[in-house]
mmCIF file with all atom_site columns, C-alpha atoms and ligand atoms in Angstrom:
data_model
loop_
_atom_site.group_PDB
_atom_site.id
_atom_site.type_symbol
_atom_site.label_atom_id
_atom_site.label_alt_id
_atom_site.label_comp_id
_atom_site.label_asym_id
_atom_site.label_entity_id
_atom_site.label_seq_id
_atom_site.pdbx_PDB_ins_code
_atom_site.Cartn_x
_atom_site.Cartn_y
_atom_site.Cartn_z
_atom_site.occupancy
_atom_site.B_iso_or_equiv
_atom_site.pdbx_formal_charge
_atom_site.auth_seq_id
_atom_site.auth_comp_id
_atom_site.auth_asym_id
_atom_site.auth_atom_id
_atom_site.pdbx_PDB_model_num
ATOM   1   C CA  . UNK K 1 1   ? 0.000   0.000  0.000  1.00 57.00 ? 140  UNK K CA  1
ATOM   2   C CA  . UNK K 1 2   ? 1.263   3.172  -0.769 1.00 81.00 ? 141  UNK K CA  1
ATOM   3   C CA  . UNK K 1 3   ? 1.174   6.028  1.967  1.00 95.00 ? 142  UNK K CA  1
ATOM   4   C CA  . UNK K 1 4   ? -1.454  7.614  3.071  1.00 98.00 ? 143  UNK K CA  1
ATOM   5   C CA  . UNK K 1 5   ? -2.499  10.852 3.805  1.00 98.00 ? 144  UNK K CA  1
ATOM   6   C CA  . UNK K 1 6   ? -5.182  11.908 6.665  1.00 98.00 ? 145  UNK K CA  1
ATOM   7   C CA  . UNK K 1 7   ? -6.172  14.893 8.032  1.00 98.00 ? 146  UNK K CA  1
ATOM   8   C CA  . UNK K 1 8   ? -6.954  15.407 11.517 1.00 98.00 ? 147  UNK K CA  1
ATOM   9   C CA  . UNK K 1 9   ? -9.198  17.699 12.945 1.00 98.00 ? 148  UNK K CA  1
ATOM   10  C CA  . UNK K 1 10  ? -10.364 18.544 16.290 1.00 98.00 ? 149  UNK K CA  1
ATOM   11  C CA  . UNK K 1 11  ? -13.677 20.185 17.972 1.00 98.00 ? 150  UNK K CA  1
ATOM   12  C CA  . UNK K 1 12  ? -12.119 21.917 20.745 1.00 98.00 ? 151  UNK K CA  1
ATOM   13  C CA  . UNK K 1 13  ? -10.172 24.962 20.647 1.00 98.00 ? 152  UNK K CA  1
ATOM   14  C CA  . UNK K 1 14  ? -9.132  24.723 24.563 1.00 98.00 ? 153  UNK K CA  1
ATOM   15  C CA  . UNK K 1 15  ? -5.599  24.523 25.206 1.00 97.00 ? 154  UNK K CA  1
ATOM   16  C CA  . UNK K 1 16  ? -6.017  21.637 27.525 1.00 97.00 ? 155  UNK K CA  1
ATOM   17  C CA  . UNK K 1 17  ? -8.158  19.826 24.961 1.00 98.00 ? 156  UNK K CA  1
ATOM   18  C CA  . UNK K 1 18  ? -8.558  16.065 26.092 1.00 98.00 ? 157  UNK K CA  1
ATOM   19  C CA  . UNK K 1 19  ? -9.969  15.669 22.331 1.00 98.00 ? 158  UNK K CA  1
ATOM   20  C CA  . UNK K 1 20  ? -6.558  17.385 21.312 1.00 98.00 ? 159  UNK K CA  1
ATOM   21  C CA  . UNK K 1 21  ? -4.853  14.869 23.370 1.00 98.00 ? 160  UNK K CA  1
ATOM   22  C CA  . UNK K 1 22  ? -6.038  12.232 21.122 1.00 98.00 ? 161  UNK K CA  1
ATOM   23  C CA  . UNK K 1 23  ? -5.472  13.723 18.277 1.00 98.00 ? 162  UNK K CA  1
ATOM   24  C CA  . UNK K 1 24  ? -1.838  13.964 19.338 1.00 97.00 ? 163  UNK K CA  1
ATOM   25  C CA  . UNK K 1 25  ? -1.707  10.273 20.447 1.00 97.00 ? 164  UNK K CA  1
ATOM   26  C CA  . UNK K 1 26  ? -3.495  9.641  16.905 1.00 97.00 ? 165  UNK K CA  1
ATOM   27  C CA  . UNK K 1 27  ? -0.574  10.896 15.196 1.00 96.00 ? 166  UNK K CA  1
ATOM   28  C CA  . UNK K 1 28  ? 1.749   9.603  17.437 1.00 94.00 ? 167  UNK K CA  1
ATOM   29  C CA  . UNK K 1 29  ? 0.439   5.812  17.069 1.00 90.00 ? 168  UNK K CA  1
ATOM   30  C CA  . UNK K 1 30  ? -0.443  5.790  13.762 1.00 94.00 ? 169  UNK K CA  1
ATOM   31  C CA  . UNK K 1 31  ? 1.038   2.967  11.981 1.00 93.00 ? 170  UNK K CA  1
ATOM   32  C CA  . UNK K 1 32  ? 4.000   2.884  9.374  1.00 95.00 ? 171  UNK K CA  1
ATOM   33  C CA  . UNK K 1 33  ? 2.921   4.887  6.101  1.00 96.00 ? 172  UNK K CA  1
ATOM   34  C CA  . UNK K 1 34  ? 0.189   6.258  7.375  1.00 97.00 ? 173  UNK K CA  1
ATOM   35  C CA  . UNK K 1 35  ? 0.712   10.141 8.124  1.00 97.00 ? 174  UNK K CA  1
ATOM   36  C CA  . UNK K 1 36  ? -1.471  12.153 9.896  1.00 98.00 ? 175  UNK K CA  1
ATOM   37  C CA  . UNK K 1 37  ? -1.585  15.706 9.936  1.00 97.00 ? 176  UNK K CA  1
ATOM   38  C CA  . UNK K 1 38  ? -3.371  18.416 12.330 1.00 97.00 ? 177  UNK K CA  1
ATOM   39  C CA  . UNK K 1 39  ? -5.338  21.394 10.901 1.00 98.00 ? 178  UNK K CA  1
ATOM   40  C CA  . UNK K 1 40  ? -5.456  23.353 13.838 1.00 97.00 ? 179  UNK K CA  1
ATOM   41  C CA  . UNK K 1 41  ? -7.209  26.253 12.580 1.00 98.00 ? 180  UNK K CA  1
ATOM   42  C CA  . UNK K 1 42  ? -10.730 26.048 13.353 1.00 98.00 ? 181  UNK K CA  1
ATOM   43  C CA  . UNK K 1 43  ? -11.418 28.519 15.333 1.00 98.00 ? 182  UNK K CA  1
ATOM   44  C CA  . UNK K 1 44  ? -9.899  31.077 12.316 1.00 98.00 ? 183  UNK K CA  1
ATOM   45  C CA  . UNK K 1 45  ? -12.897 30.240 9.965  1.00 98.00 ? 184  UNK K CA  1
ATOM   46  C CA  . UNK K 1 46  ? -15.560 32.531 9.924  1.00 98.00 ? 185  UNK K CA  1
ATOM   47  C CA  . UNK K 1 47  ? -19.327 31.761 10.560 1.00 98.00 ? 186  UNK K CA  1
ATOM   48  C CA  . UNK K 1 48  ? -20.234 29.828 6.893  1.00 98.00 ? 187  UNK K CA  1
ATOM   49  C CA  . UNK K 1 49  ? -22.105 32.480 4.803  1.00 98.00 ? 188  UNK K CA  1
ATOM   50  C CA  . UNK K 1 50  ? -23.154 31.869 1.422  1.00 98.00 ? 189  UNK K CA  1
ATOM   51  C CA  . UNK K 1 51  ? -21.891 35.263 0.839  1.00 98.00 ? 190  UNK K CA  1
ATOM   52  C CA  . UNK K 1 52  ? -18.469 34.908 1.396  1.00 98.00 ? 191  UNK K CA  1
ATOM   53  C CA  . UNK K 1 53  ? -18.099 31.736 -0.292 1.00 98.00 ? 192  UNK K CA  1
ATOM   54  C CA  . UNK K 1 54  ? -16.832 33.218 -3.298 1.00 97.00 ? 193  UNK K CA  1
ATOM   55  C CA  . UNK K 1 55  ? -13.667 32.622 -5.266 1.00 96.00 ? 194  UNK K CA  1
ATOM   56  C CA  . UNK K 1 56  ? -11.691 34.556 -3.000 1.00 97.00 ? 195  UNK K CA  1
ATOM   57  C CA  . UNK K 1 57  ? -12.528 32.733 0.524  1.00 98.00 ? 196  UNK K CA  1
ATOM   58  C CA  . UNK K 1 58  ? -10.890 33.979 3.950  1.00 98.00 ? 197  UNK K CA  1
ATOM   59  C CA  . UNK K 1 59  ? -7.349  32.754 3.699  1.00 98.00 ? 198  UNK K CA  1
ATOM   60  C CA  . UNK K 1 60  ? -7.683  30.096 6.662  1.00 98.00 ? 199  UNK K CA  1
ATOM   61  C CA  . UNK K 1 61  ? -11.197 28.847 4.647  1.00 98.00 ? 200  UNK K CA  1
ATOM   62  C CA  . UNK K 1 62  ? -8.614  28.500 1.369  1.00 98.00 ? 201  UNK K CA  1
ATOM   63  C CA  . UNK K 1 63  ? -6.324  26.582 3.893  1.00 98.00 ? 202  UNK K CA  1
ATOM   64  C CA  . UNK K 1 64  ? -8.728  23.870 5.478  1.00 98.00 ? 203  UNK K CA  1
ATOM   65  C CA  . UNK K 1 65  ? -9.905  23.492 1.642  1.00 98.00 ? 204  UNK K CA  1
ATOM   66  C CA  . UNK K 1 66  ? -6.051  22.680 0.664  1.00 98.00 ? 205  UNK K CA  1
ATOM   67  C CA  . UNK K 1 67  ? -5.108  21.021 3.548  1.00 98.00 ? 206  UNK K CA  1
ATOM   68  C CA  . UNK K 1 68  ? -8.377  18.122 2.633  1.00 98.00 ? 207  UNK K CA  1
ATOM   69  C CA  . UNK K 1 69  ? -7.289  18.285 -0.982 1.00 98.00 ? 208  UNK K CA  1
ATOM   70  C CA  . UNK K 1 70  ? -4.057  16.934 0.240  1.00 98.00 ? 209  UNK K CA  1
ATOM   71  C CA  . UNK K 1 71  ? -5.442  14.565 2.225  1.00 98.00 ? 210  UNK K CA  1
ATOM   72  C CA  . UNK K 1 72  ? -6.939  10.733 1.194  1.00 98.00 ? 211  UNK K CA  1
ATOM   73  C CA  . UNK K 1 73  ? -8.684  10.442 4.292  1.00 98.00 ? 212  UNK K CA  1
ATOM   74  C CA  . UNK K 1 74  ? -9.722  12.228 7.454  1.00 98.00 ? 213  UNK K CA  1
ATOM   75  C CA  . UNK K 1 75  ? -10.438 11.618 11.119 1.00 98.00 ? 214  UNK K CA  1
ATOM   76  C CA  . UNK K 1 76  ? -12.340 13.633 13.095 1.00 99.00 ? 215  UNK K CA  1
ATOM   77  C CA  . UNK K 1 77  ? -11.940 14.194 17.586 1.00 99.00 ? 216  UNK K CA  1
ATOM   78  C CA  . UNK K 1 78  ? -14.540 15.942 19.096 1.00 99.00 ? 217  UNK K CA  1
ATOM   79  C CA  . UNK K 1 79  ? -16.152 16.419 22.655 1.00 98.00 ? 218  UNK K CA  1
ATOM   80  C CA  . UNK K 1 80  ? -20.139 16.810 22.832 1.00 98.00 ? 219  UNK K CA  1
ATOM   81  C CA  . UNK K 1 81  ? -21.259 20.010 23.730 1.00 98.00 ? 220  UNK K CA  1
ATOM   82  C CA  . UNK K 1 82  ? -24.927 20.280 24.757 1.00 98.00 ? 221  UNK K CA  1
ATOM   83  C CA  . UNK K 1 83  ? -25.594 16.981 23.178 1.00 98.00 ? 222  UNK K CA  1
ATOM   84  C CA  . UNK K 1 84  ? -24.106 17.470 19.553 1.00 98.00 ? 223  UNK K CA  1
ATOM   85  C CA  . UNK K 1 85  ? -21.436 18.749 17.502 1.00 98.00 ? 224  UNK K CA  1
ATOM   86  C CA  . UNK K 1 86  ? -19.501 21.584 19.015 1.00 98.00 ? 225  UNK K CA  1
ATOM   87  C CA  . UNK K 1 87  ? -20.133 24.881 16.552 1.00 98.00 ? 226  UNK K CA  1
ATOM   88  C CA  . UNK K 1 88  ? -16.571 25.132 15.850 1.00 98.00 ? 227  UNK K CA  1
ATOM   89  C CA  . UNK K 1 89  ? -16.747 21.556 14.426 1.00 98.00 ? 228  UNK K CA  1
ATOM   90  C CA  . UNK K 1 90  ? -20.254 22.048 12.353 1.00 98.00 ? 229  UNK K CA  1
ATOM   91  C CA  . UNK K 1 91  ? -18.940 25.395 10.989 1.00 98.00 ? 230  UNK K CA  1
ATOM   92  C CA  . UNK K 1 92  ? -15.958 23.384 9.474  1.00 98.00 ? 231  UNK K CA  1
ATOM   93  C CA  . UNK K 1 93  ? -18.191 20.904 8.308  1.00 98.00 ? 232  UNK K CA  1
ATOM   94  C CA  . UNK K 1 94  ? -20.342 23.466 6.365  1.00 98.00 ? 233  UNK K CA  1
ATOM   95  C CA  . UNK K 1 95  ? -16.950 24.949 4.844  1.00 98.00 ? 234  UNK K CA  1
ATOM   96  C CA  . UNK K 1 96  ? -15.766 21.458 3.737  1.00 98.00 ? 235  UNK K CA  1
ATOM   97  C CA  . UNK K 1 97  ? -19.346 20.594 2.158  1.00 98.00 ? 236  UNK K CA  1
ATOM   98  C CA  . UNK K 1 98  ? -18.964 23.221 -0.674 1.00 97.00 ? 237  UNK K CA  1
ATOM   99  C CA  . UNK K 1 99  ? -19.232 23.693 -3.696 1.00 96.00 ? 238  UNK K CA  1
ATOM   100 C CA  . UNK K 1 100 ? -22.253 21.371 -3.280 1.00 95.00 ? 239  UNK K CA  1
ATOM   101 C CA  . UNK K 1 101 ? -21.133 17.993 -4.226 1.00 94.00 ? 240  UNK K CA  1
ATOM   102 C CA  . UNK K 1 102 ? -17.857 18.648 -5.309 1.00 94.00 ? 241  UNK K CA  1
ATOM   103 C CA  . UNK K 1 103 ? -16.338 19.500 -1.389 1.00 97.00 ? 242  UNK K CA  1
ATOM   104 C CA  . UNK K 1 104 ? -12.421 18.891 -0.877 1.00 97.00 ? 243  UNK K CA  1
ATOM   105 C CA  . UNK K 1 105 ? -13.634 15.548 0.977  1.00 98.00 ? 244  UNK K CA  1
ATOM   106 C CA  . UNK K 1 106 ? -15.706 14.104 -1.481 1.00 98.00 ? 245  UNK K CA  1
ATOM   107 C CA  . UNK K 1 107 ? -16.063 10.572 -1.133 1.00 98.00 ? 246  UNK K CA  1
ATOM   108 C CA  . UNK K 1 108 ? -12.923 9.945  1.015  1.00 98.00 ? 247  UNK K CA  1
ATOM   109 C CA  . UNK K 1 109 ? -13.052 7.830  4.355  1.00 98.00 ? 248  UNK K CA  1
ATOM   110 C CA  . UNK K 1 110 ? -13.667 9.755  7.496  1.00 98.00 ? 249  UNK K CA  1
ATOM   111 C CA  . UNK K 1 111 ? -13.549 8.431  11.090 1.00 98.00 ? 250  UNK K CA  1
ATOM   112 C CA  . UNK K 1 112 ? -15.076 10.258 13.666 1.00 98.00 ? 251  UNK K CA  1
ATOM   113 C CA  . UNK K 1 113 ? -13.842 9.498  17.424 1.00 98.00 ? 252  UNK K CA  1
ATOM   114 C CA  . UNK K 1 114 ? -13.642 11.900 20.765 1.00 98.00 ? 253  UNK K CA  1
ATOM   115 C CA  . UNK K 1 115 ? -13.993 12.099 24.665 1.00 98.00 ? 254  UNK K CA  1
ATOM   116 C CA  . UNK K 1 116 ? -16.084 13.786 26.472 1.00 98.00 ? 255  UNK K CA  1
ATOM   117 C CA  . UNK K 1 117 ? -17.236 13.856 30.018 1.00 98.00 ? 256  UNK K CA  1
ATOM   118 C CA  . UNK K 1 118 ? -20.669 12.292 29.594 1.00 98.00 ? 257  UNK K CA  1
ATOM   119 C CA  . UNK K 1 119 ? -21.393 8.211  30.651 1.00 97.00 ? 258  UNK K CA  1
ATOM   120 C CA  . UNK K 1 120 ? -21.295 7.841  27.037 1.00 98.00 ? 259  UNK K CA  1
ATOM   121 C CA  . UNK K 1 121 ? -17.887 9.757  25.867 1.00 98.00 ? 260  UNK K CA  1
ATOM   122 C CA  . UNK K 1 122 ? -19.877 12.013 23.519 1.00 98.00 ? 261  UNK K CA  1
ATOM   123 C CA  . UNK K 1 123 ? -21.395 9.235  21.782 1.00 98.00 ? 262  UNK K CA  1
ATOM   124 C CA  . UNK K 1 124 ? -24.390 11.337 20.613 1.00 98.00 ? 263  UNK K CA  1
ATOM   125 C CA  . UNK K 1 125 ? -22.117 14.117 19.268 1.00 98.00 ? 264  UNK K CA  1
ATOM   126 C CA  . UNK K 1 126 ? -20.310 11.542 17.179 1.00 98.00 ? 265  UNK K CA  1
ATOM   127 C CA  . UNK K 1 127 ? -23.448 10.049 16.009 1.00 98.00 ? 266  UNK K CA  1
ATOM   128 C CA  . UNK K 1 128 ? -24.515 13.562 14.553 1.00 98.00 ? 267  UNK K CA  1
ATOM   129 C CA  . UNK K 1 129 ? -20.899 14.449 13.201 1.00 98.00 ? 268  UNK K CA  1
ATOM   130 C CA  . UNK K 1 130 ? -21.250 11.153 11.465 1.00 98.00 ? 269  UNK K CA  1
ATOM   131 C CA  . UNK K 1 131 ? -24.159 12.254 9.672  1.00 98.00 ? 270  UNK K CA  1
ATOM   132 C CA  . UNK K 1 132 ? -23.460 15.361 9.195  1.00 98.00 ? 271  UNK K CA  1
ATOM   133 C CA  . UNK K 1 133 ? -20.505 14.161 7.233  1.00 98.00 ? 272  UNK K CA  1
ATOM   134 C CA  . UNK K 1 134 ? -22.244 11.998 5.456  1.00 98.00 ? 273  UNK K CA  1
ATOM   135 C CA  . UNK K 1 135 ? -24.640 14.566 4.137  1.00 97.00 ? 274  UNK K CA  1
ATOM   136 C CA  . UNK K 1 136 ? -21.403 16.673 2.758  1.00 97.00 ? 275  UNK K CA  1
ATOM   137 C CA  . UNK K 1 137 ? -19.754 14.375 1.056  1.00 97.00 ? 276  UNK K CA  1
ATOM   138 C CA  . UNK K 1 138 ? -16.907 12.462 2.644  1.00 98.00 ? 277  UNK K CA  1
ATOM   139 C CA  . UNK K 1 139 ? -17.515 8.809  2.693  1.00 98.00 ? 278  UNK K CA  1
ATOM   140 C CA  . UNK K 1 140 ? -18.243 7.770  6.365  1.00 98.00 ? 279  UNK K CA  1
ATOM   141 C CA  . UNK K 1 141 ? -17.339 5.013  7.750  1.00 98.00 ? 280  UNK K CA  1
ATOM   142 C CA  . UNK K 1 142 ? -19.512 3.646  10.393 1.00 97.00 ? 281  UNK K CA  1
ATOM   143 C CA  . UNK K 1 143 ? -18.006 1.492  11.820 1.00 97.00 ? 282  UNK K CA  1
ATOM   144 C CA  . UNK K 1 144 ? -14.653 2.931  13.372 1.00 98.00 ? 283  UNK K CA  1
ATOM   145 C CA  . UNK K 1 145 ? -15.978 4.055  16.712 1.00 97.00 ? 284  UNK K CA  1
ATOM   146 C CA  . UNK K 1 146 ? -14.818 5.292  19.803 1.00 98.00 ? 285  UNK K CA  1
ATOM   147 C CA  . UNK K 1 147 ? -16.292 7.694  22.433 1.00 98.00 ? 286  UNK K CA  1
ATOM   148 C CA  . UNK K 1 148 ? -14.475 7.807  25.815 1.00 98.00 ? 287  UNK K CA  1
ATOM   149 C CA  . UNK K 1 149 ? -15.937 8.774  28.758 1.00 98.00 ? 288  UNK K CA  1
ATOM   150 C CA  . UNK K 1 150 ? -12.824 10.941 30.092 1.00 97.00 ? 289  UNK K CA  1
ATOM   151 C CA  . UNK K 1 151 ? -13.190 10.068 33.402 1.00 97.00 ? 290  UNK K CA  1
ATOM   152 C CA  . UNK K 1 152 ? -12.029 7.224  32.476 1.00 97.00 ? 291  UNK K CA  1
ATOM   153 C CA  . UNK K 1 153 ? -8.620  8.686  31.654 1.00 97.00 ? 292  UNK K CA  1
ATOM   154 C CA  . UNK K 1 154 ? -7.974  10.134 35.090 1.00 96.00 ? 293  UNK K CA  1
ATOM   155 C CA  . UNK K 1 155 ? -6.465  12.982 34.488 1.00 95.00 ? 294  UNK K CA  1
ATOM   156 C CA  . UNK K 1 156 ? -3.739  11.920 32.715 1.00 97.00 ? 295  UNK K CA  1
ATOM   157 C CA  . UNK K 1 157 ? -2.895  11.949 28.715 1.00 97.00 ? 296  UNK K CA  1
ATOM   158 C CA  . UNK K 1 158 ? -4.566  9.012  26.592 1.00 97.00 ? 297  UNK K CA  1
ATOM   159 C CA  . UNK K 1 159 ? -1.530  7.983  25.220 1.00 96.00 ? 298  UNK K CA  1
ATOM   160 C CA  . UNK K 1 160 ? -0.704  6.684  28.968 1.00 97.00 ? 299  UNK K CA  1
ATOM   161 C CA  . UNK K 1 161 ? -3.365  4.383  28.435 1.00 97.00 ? 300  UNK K CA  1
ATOM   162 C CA  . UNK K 1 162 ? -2.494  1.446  26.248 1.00 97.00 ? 301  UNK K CA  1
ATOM   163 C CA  . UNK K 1 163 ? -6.033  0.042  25.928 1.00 97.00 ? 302  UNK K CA  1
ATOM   164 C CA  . UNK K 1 164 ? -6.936  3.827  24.433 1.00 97.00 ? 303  UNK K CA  1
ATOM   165 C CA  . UNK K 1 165 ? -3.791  3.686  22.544 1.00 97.00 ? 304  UNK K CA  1
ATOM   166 C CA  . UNK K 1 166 ? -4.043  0.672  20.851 1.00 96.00 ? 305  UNK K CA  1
ATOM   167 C CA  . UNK K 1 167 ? -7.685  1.018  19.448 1.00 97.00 ? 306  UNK K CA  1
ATOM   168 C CA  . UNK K 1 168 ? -6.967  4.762  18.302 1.00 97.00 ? 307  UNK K CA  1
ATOM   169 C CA  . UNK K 1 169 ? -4.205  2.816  16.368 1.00 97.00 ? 308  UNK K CA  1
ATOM   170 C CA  . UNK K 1 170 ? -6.429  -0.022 15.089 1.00 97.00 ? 309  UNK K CA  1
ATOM   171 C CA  . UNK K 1 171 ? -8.834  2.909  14.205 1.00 98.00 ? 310  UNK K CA  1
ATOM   172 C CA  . UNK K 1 172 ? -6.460  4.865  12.283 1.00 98.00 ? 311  UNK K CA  1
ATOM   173 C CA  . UNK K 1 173 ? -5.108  1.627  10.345 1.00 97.00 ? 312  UNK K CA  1
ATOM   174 C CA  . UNK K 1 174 ? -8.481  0.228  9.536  1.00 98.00 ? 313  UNK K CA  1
ATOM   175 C CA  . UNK K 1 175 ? -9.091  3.955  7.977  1.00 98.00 ? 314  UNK K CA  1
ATOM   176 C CA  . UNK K 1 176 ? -6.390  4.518  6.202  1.00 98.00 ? 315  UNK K CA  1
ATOM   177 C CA  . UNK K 1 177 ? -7.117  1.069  4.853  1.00 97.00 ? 316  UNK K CA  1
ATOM   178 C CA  . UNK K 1 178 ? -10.217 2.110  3.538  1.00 98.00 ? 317  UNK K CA  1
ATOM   179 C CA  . UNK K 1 179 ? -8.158  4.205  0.954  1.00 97.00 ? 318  UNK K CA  1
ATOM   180 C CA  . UNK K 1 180 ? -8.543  3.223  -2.589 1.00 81.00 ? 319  UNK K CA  1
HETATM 181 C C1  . FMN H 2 .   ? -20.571 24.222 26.286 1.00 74.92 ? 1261 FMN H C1  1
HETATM 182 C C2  . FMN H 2 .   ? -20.297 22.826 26.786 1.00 74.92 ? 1261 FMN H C2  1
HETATM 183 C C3  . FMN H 2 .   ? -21.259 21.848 26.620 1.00 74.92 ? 1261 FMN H C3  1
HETATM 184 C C4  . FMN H 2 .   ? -20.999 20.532 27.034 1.00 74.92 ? 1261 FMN H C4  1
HETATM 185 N N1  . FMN H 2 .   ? -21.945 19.567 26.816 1.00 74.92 ? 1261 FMN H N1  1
HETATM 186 C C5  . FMN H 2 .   ? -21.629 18.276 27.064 1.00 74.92 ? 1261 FMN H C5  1
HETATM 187 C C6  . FMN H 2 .   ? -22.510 17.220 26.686 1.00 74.92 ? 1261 FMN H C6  1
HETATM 188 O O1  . FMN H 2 .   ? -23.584 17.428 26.138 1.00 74.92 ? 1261 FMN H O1  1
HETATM 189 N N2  . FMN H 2 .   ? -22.122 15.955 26.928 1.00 74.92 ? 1261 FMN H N2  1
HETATM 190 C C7  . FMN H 2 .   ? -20.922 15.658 27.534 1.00 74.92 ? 1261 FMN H C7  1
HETATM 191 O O2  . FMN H 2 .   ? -20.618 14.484 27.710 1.00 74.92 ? 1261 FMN H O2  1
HETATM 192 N N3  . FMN H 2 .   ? -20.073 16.634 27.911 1.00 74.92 ? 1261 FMN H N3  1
HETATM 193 C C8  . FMN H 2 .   ? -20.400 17.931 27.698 1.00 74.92 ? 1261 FMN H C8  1
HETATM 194 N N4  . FMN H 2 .   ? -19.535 18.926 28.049 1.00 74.92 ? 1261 FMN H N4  1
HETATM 195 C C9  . FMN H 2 .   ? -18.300 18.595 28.758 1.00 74.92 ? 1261 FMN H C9  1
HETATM 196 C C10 . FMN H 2 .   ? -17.213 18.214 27.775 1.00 74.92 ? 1261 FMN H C10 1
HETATM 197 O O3  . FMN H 2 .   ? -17.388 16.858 27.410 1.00 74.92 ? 1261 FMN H O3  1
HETATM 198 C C11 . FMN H 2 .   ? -15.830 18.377 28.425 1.00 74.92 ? 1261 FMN H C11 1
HETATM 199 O O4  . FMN H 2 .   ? -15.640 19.733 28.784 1.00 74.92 ? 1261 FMN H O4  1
HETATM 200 C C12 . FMN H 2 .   ? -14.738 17.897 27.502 1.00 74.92 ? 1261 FMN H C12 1
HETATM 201 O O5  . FMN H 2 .   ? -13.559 17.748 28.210 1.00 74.92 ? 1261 FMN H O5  1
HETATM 202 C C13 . FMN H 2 .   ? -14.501 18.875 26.371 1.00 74.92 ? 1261 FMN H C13 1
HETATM 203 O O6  . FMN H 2 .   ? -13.539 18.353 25.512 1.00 74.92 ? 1261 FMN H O6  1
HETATM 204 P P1  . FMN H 2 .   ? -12.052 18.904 25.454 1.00 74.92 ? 1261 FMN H P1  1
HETATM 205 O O7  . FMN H 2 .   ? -11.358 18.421 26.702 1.00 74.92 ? 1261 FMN H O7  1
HETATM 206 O O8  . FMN H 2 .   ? -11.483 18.282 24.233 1.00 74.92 ? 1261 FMN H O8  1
HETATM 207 O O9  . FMN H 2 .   ? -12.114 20.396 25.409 1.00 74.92 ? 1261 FMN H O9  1
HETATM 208 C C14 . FMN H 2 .   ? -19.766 20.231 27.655 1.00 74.92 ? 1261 FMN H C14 1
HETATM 209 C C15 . FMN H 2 .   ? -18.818 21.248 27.847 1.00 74.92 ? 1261 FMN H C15 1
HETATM 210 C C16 . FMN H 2 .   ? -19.064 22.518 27.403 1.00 74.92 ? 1261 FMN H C16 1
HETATM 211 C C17 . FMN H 2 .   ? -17.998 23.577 27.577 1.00 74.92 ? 1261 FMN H C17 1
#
């Protein structure tokens, strides 16, 4: 298999992100000729208006465009916020879903996964980024799943857990093997 390309991004902009966290172990675990990379920009896009998505887009809007171009794949780490997708997240999602049916993810695998504090690690937030995905063209694939309640982490950074590590690495493999 040739290498493969995913993009990464996150729906938390806090510093302390636990989604971040996994994001980092993501990258860190990912197996051999599989390359992940971060688009840590979010939180420079602007609210999605159909007026401003013109041929000359905000220059961080031209970015997260370029950056899924590059990419063959993409996996997404989010927290829930108020039982769905944090806004940051959705208004990245709306960005990457035009033009209408031609988006910069069209038809490539996407993975969503996350933590968040909630018995069921955010489970209904990934649910609705799934579809939401879905809907904008990336091909989603159901079945790579993981929401982590973060208690369960105490405190400390996923990659010191090696049951968290190792499925975030079976994740990432299974998706990149999805490439084709
Ligand atoms: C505005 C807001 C809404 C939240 N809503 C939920 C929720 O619906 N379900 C949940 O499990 N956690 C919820 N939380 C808690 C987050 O899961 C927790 O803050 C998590 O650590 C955020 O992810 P991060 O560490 O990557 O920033 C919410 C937090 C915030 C700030």
């Amino acid at each position: 298999m040739s290498d493969v390309n995913v993009l990464v991004l996150v729906g938390s902009l806090r510093a302390a992100s636990v989604n971040k966290q996994l994001a980092e172990l993501a990258v860190e675990a990912a197996p051999e000729g599989v390359h992940l990379s971060l688009f840590d920009r979010l939180g420079e896009l602007p609210f999605y208006n159909e007026d401003i998505d013109t041929d000359d887009v905000a220059e961080p809007v031209a970015a997260l465009r370029e950056a899924a171009a590059r990419a063959d794949a993409a996996l997404v780490v989010t927290p829930e916020y108020n039982g769905s997708i944090p806004g940051v997240l959705k208004n990245a999602i709306d960005w990457l879903s035009r033009p209408w049916g031609n988006g910069a993810l069209k038809d490539k695998p996407l993975a969503v996964v996350g933590a968040a504090l909630g018995q069921y690690g955010g489970a209904w937030a990934h649910d609705e980024t799934r579809k939401s995905f879905a809907i904008a063209g990336p091909r989603v694939v159901e079945d790579l799943k993981l929401s982590i309640p973060s208690k369960t982490l105490d405190g400390k950074h996923p990659r010191e857990s090696a049951e968290v590590s190792a499925t975030l690495r079976d994740i990432v493999g299974k998706l990149a093997a999805e490439v084709g």
